Coordinates of C-alpha atoms in Angstrom, one line a residue:
M1 CA -22.7 -16.8 11.6
L2 CA -22.6 -12.8 11.0
S3 CA -23.0 -11.4 14.9
F4 CA -25.3 -9.0 16.8
K5 CA -23.1 -6.5 16.1
G6 CA -21.6 -6.7 12.8
W7 CA -25.3 -7.4 11.0
K8 CA -26.0 -3.7 12.9
I9 CA -22.6 -2.9 10.5
L10 CA -23.7 -4.9 7.7
L11 CA -27.2 -2.7 7.8
S12 CA -25.7 0.5 8.3
I13 CA -24.0 0.3 5.2
P14 CA -27.3 1.1 2.7
I15 CA -28.4 3.9 5.1
K16 CA -25.4 5.4 5.7
L17 CA -24.4 5.5 1.4
L18 CA -28.5 6.4 0.8
S19 CA -26.7 9.5 3.3
V20 CA -24.2 10.5 0.9
L21 CA -26.4 10.1 -1.8
L22 CA -29.2 12.7 -0.3
K23 CA -26.2 15.1 1.3
Y24 CA -23.8 15.7 -2.2
P25 CA -26.1 17.9 -4.6
F26 CA -26.3 20.6 -0.7
S27 CA -22.6 20.0 0.9
G28 CA -20.6 17.8 -2.1
G29 CA -18.7 14.8 -1.2
V30 CA -17.0 13.6 2.7
N31 CA -14.3 15.5 2.5
K32 CA -11.8 17.9 0.6
K33 CA -10.0 15.3 -1.5
F34 CA -13.5 14.4 -2.6
Q35 CA -14.9 17.6 -2.6
Y36 CA -16.9 16.7 -6.4
D37 CA -16.0 13.4 -6.4
L38 CA -19.6 11.2 -5.9
L39 CA -18.0 7.8 -6.3
N40 CA -15.0 7.8 -4.7
S41 CA -17.2 9.1 -1.3
L42 CA -19.3 6.4 -1.4
K43 CA -16.6 3.6 -1.9
L44 CA -14.2 6.0 1.3
I45 CA -17.6 5.0 3.7
L46 CA -18.6 1.5 2.1
Y47 CA -14.3 0.7 2.8
R48 CA -14.8 3.2 6.7
T49 CA -17.9 1.1 7.6
A50 CA -16.3 -2.0 6.3
L51 CA -13.4 -2.0 8.5
H52 CA -15.2 -2.0 11.6
M53 CA -16.7 -5.2 10.7
P54 CA -15.1 -8.3 13.4
V55 CA -12.4 -9.1 11.8
R56 CA -13.4 -13.1 11.6
E57 CA -16.8 -12.6 10.0
S58 CA -14.9 -10.1 8.0
A59 CA -14.1 -13.5 6.4
L60 CA -17.9 -13.0 4.7
L61 CA -16.9 -10.2 3.3
S62 CA -13.4 -11.2 1.2
I63 CA -15.6 -14.1 -0.9
M64 CA -13.8 -13.6 -4.0
S65 CA -10.3 -15.3 -3.7
N66 CA -7.7 -13.0 -5.4
H67 CA -7.2 -16.9 -7.8
F68 CA -11.0 -15.5 -8.4
I69 CA -9.8 -11.7 -8.5
L70 CA -7.4 -12.6 -11.1
N71 CA -8.3 -15.4 -13.4
I72 CA -12.2 -14.5 -13.7
L73 CA -13.2 -10.7 -12.8
I74 CA -9.6 -9.1 -13.4
K75 CA -10.0 -11.2 -17.1
T76 CA -13.2 -10.5 -17.2
L77 CA -13.3 -6.9 -17.0
Y78 CA -9.7 -6.3 -19.5
P79 CA -9.2 -8.6 -21.6
T80 CA -6.1 -7.2 -23.4
L81 CA -5.3 -5.6 -20.6
T82 CA -4.3 -8.8 -19.3
K83 CA -3.4 -9.9 -21.8
L84 CA 0.4 -10.8 -19.9
P85 CA 3.1 -13.4 -20.4
N86 CA 2.4 -15.6 -17.4
Y87 CA -0.8 -13.6 -16.1
G88 CA -2.6 -15.5 -13.3
K89 CA -0.5 -18.4 -13.4
K90 CA 0.8 -19.8 -10.1
Y91 CA 4.4 -18.9 -8.6
D92 CA 4.1 -21.4 -5.8
K93 CA 1.2 -21.8 -2.8
Q94 CA 1.0 -18.6 -2.2
S95 CA 1.5 -16.2 -4.7
Y96 CA 0.4 -15.3 -8.3
W97 CA 2.1 -13.3 -11.5
L98 CA 0.5 -10.3 -12.3
V99 CA 3.4 -10.6 -15.4
K100 CA 5.8 -12.6 -15.5
S101 CA 7.8 -11.4 -18.6
R102 CA 9.1 -13.2 -21.3
D103 CA 12.7 -13.8 -21.2
R104 CA 13.8 -12.9 -18.0
K105 CA 17.5 -12.9 -16.7
P106 CA 17.7 -13.7 -13.4
S107 CA 18.8 -10.1 -12.6
D108 CA 16.0 -8.9 -14.7
P109 CA 13.5 -6.7 -11.0
I110 CA 10.6 -8.8 -9.7
L111 CA 8.5 -6.7 -8.2
I112 CA 6.3 -8.5 -4.9
F113 CA 3.5 -7.4 -3.8
L114 CA 1.7 -7.3 -0.7
H115 CA -2.2 -6.0 -0.3
G116 CA -3.1 -4.0 2.6
G117 CA -6.6 -5.1 4.4
G118 CA -5.8 -4.7 8.3
Y119 CA -4.4 -8.2 8.0
F120 CA -7.9 -9.4 7.6
F121 CA -9.3 -8.0 4.3
E122 CA -8.5 -9.4 0.9
T123 CA -7.1 -8.0 -1.7
M124 CA -9.4 -5.7 -3.6
P125 CA -10.7 -5.5 -7.2
C126 CA -9.9 -2.0 -6.9
Q127 CA -6.2 -2.3 -5.5
I128 CA -5.1 -5.4 -8.7
E129 CA -6.8 -3.0 -11.1
S130 CA -4.4 -0.7 -10.1
L131 CA -1.3 -2.0 -10.2
L132 CA -2.1 -2.8 -13.9
S133 CA -2.4 0.6 -14.8
I134 CA 0.2 1.1 -13.9
Y135 CA 2.6 -1.6 -15.1
H136 CA 0.7 -0.4 -18.5
V137 CA 1.1 3.0 -18.0
L138 CA 4.8 2.9 -17.7
D139 CA 7.9 4.1 -20.3
A140 CA 8.5 0.6 -23.0
P141 CA 12.1 -0.2 -21.7
K142 CA 10.5 0.1 -18.2
K143 CA 8.1 -2.1 -17.9
S144 CA 9.7 -4.4 -20.7
N145 CA 11.9 -6.7 -17.9
L146 CA 10.0 -6.1 -15.0
S147 CA 7.2 -9.4 -13.9
I148 CA 5.2 -8.5 -11.2
L149 CA 4.4 -11.6 -8.4
V150 CA 1.3 -10.7 -5.9
L151 CA 1.4 -12.8 -2.9
D152 CA -1.7 -14.5 -1.4
Y153 CA -1.0 -14.3 2.0
K154 CA -3.3 -16.1 4.8
L155 CA -6.1 -13.5 6.9
A156 CA -6.8 -13.4 9.8
S157 CA -10.1 -13.6 9.6
R158 CA -9.3 -16.8 8.8
G159 CA -7.6 -17.8 12.0
Y160 CA -4.3 -16.5 10.9
K161 CA -2.9 -13.6 13.6
I162 CA 0.2 -11.0 13.0
P163 CA 3.7 -12.5 12.1
Y164 CA 2.0 -15.9 10.0
Q165 CA 2.0 -13.5 6.7
L166 CA 5.6 -12.7 7.9
T167 CA 6.3 -16.2 7.1
Q168 CA 4.1 -16.8 3.7
L169 CA 6.2 -13.7 2.4
I170 CA 9.6 -15.6 3.9
E171 CA 9.0 -18.7 2.3
T172 CA 7.8 -17.1 -1.2
Y173 CA 11.1 -14.6 -1.7
I174 CA 13.0 -17.7 -0.2
N175 CA 12.1 -20.3 -3.1
L176 CA 12.5 -17.0 -5.5
V177 CA 15.9 -16.7 -4.2
N178 CA 16.3 -20.3 -4.3
D179 CA 15.3 -20.1 -8.0
G180 CA 18.4 -17.7 -8.6
N181 CA 16.6 -14.3 -9.1
T182 CA 18.6 -11.7 -7.2
N183 CA 16.6 -8.7 -8.3
M184 CA 14.0 -8.3 -5.5
M185 CA 11.2 -5.6 -4.6
L186 CA 8.2 -5.2 -2.0
M187 CA 5.9 -3.3 -3.3
G188 CA 2.9 -3.1 -0.1
D189 CA -0.3 -0.7 0.7
S190 CA -1.6 -0.2 4.3
A191 CA -0.9 -3.8 6.1
G192 CA 1.0 -4.7 3.3
G193 CA 3.4 -1.9 3.9
N194 CA 3.7 -3.5 7.4
L195 CA 4.9 -6.6 6.1
A196 CA 7.3 -4.6 4.1
L197 CA 9.2 -3.2 6.9
T198 CA 8.5 -6.4 9.3
F199 CA 10.1 -8.1 6.4
L200 CA 13.0 -5.2 6.0
Q201 CA 14.0 -6.1 10.0
H202 CA 14.0 -10.1 9.4
L203 CA 16.8 -9.7 7.0
R204 CA 18.3 -7.3 8.9
L205 CA 17.6 -9.1 12.8
D206 CA 18.8 -12.7 11.6
H207 CA 21.5 -12.4 9.6
V208 CA 20.2 -14.8 6.5
N209 CA 21.4 -15.1 3.9
L210 CA 19.0 -13.3 1.6
P211 CA 19.9 -10.5 -0.5
Y212 CA 17.9 -7.2 0.4
P213 CA 14.9 -5.8 -2.2
T214 CA 17.0 -3.4 -4.5
S215 CA 13.4 -1.2 -4.0
T216 CA 11.2 -0.5 -1.3
I217 CA 7.2 0.6 -2.1
L218 CA 5.0 2.3 0.6
I219 CA 1.8 3.1 0.5
S220 CA 0.5 4.8 3.5
P221 CA 2.6 1.9 5.6
W222 CA 1.0 0.5 8.9
V223 CA 4.3 1.2 10.6
K224 CA 2.2 1.7 14.2
L225 CA 0.0 -1.1 14.9
A226 CA -1.2 0.1 18.3
P227 CA -1.1 3.9 18.9
D228 CA -0.6 6.0 22.2
A229 CA -3.7 6.9 23.3
I230 CA -2.2 11.0 23.2
Q231 CA -2.2 10.2 19.5
N232 CA -6.3 10.5 19.9
T233 CA -6.5 14.7 21.4
P234 CA -6.3 18.1 19.0
G235 CA -3.2 18.2 17.3
Y236 CA -2.4 14.4 16.6
S237 CA -3.5 13.1 13.2
Y238 CA -5.3 10.3 14.5
Y239 CA -7.6 12.7 16.1
D240 CA -7.9 15.7 13.1
N241 CA -7.9 13.4 10.5
T242 CA -10.5 10.6 12.1
P243 CA -13.3 12.9 10.3
V244 CA -12.7 12.2 7.3
D245 CA -10.3 9.5 6.4
M246 CA -11.3 6.3 5.4
I247 CA -9.6 4.7 9.2
Q248 CA -11.1 6.3 12.0
V249 CA -9.0 6.0 15.5
D250 CA -12.2 3.2 16.9
F251 CA -10.0 1.0 14.7
F252 CA -7.7 1.5 17.3
R253 CA -9.9 1.4 20.6
D254 CA -11.5 -2.1 20.0
V255 CA -9.3 -4.2 21.9
E256 CA -10.4 -7.3 20.3
K257 CA -10.3 -6.7 17.1
Q258 CA -6.7 -6.1 17.6
N259 CA -6.4 -9.0 19.4
A260 CA -7.8 -11.1 16.6
I261 CA -5.0 -9.8 14.6
L262 CA -2.5 -9.7 17.1
G263 CA -2.9 -12.6 19.5
D264 CA -1.3 -12.2 22.0
I265 CA 1.7 -11.5 20.2
E266 CA 4.5 -9.2 21.8
H267 CA 3.2 -6.2 19.4
T268 CA 6.3 -4.4 20.7
E269 CA 9.1 -6.0 18.3
L270 CA 10.1 -4.5 15.2
T271 CA 9.3 -7.5 13.7
I272 CA 5.9 -6.9 14.0
S273 CA 5.3 -3.4 14.6
P274 CA 8.7 -0.4 14.6
G275 CA 6.3 2.5 15.5
N276 CA 5.8 1.1 18.6
C277 CA 9.2 0.7 19.1
L278 CA 11.6 3.0 20.7
Y279 CA 12.3 4.7 16.9
R280 CA 16.7 5.3 16.7
H281 CA 18.9 5.9 13.7
E282 CA 20.7 2.6 14.5
D283 CA 17.9 0.3 13.6
W284 CA 17.3 1.7 9.7
E285 CA 20.5 2.8 8.9
D286 CA 22.4 -0.9 8.4
I287 CA 19.4 -2.1 6.1
P288 CA 20.5 -1.4 2.4
S289 CA 17.7 -1.3 0.8
L290 CA 17.5 2.1 2.9
V291 CA 20.4 3.5 2.9
E292 CA 22.7 1.5 -0.4
P293 CA 23.3 2.9 -3.4
G294 CA 21.0 0.7 -6.1
H295 CA 18.9 0.2 -3.9
S296 CA 16.0 2.9 -4.1
V297 CA 12.6 4.0 -1.5
F298 CA 9.1 5.4 -2.0
V299 CA 7.1 6.4 0.5
I300 CA 3.9 8.4 0.4
V301 CA 1.1 9.5 3.0
G302 CA -2.0 11.9 2.4
E303 CA -2.0 14.5 4.8
H304 CA -6.1 13.7 5.9
E305 CA -5.0 10.7 6.7
C306 CA -5.0 8.4 10.2
F307 CA -1.2 6.9 9.7
R308 CA 0.3 10.3 9.0
D309 CA 2.4 11.6 11.5
D310 CA 3.3 7.6 12.2
V311 CA 4.5 7.6 9.0
L312 CA 6.8 10.7 8.8
E313 CA 8.0 9.5 11.7
W314 CA 9.3 6.5 10.5
C315 CA 10.7 8.4 7.5
H316 CA 12.0 10.7 9.2
F317 CA 14.8 8.4 11.7
A318 CA 14.6 5.4 8.8
L319 CA 15.4 7.7 5.7
K320 CA 16.2 10.9 7.8
S321 CA 13.7 13.1 5.9
P322 CA 12.8 16.3 7.3
L323 CA 9.2 16.4 6.2
I324 CA 7.7 16.3 10.1
S325 CA 5.8 18.7 10.2
Q326 CA 2.5 18.7 8.4
R327 CA -0.3 20.8 10.3
D328 CA -1.3 23.9 8.0
D329 CA -3.5 22.8 5.9
S330 CA -2.5 23.1 2.6
K331 CA -5.6 24.0 0.9
G332 CA -5.3 21.3 -1.8
I333 CA -2.7 22.8 -3.4
F334 CA 1.0 21.0 -3.6
N335 CA 4.2 22.2 -2.7
P336 CA 7.5 20.6 -2.9
K337 CA 9.1 22.0 -0.4
I338 CA 6.5 21.5 2.4
H339 CA 5.5 18.3 0.7
E340 CA 8.0 16.4 -0.5
Y341 CA 12.0 15.3 -0.1
I342 CA 13.7 13.7 -2.1
R343 CA 17.0 12.2 -1.6
N344 CA 19.1 11.8 -5.0
T345 CA 22.9 11.3 -4.4
D346 CA 25.2 8.7 -5.5
N347 CA 27.0 7.3 -2.2
F348 CA 23.4 6.8 -0.8
A349 CA 19.8 4.9 -1.8
Y350 CA 17.8 6.9 -4.3
V351 CA 14.6 7.8 -2.2
E352 CA 11.3 9.4 -2.1
V353 CA 8.5 10.8 0.8
V354 CA 5.6 12.5 -1.1
V355 CA 2.3 13.9 1.5
E356 CA -0.7 14.0 -1.1
P357 CA -2.7 17.5 -0.2
W358 CA -5.8 16.3 1.2
G359 CA -5.3 12.9 0.7
V360 CA -7.0 10.1 2.4
H361 CA -5.6 6.6 3.5
D362 CA -4.3 4.5 0.3
S363 CA -5.8 6.4 -2.2
V364 CA -3.0 5.3 -4.7
L365 CA -5.0 1.9 -5.2
Y366 CA -8.1 2.1 -3.4
F367 CA -9.7 5.5 -5.2
E368 CA -7.1 6.4 -8.4
N369 CA -8.6 2.9 -9.6
T370 CA -11.0 4.7 -12.1
I371 CA -7.4 5.4 -14.0
I372 CA -8.3 1.7 -15.6
S373 CA -11.1 2.8 -18.0
K374 CA -8.5 5.4 -19.3
V375 CA -5.7 2.6 -19.6
K376 CA -9.0 0.3 -20.8
K377 CA -9.3 2.9 -23.8
N378 CA -5.9 4.5 -24.9
P379 CA -3.4 1.3 -23.4
K380 CA -0.6 3.3 -25.0
L381 CA -2.0 5.6 -22.5
K382 CA 1.3 8.2 -20.9
V383 CA 1.5 9.2 -17.2
N384 CA 2.1 13.2 -18.2
S385 CA -1.0 13.3 -19.6
L386 CA -2.8 12.3 -16.5
N387 CA -4.9 15.5 -14.0
S388 CA -2.2 15.8 -11.5
H389 CA -5.3 16.3 -9.2
E390 CA -7.0 13.3 -9.8
Y391 CA -4.3 10.8 -10.4
F392 CA -1.7 12.5 -8.2
G393 CA -0.6 9.8 -5.8
F394 CA -0.3 6.8 -9.2
I395 CA 1.3 9.9 -11.0
K396 CA 4.0 10.0 -8.6
L397 CA 4.2 5.7 -8.3
A398 CA 5.0 6.0 -11.8
N399 CA 7.0 8.3 -11.9
F400 CA 8.6 6.6 -9.8
L401 CA 8.9 3.7 -11.1
N402 CA 10.2 5.0 -14.4
N403 CA 12.8 6.1 -12.1
V404 CA 14.3 3.4 -11.2
L405 CA 13.7 0.6 -13.1
P406 CA 16.8 -0.9 -15.5
G407 CA 16.4 0.8 -19.0
S408 CA 17.5 3.9 -21.3
S409 CA 18.2 7.1 -19.7
Q410 CA 17.3 6.9 -16.0
P411 CA 19.5 8.4 -14.0
K412 CA 19.3 5.6 -10.7
S413 CA 18.8 2.1 -11.4
V414 CA 17.2 -1.1 -9.8

């Protein structure tokens, strides 16, 4: 049952979309990134508005389960692309295979995908489209032994508050280890990025006898669940980017929403919200996934997203990234000296931190999913043939995986 607030938000969606349509011929899209992109302008407004729904009522919008998305919707839309070994099959009670490679060995990599959505929205079809596309464009030697597992965690919109999702990830991870697997990778976007980081801290603090993930991929990770009041002032990314990003600062002012996600739990814990804790290098420098050779980390954040400052602050303390100040407008031009940090030495984990010029929240999975139409037409599509502006994050992520996954001629492996 929708409340008055829920109905108001729901009914505002067509009005807002119509406004974008009417303005587009005269003033262009909703931000600089989508100035000439009507489809993504409409999508951004749709997602932004939906995120303002009361948490419990947003369950009414998450009508598609992961089983339905994988085994009916995506399979129907892309029958050729989903002809993968064990596609859509359940692994345990809370995870599905996107692909489980044939004749895999225990040391072959398993990428565990942790979807974003504020912990209260279900996986979106666009996220699966992007993930499926990434798999297909990888170099053949790299993807031949790669398996991808989608975690189907329970949502705060259905009463499962943080940290219930962490307990589910721990359970699935233990199941994989008990089955003899030794090479797990984590990939999380937004809330899924938070889940990945809190899992690393769980391994560190609880001293459990589990192997650390060999690779950690963070796409616009939600590292700080509750921003400080000063961050809603000029000069901070929450304030400056609220008009143009999918995420808005009002989301974090909603006490009712925060209570529905967190409940009574103390959020200033490393296993809940690392960004709300006093940052110390020593809290991260003994996590093998982030520092030891044979491991790798990829982080991407948008120049024009609200999370930018929080993500770069975490990267500074955890990965010793120098990418702190992003005050000057990039004008949409990628400058490696300003927007990229790569650590590629023999004595440490391989690290890439990337800021997308004019990028918004979670672009790789929410706004670059149109790549799947190209992959559908040409399953042998190569990354180097893609438009680097339109598919900036997708290209960066695919190149990272081609670089670190086991296979011939790679400089680093996991």
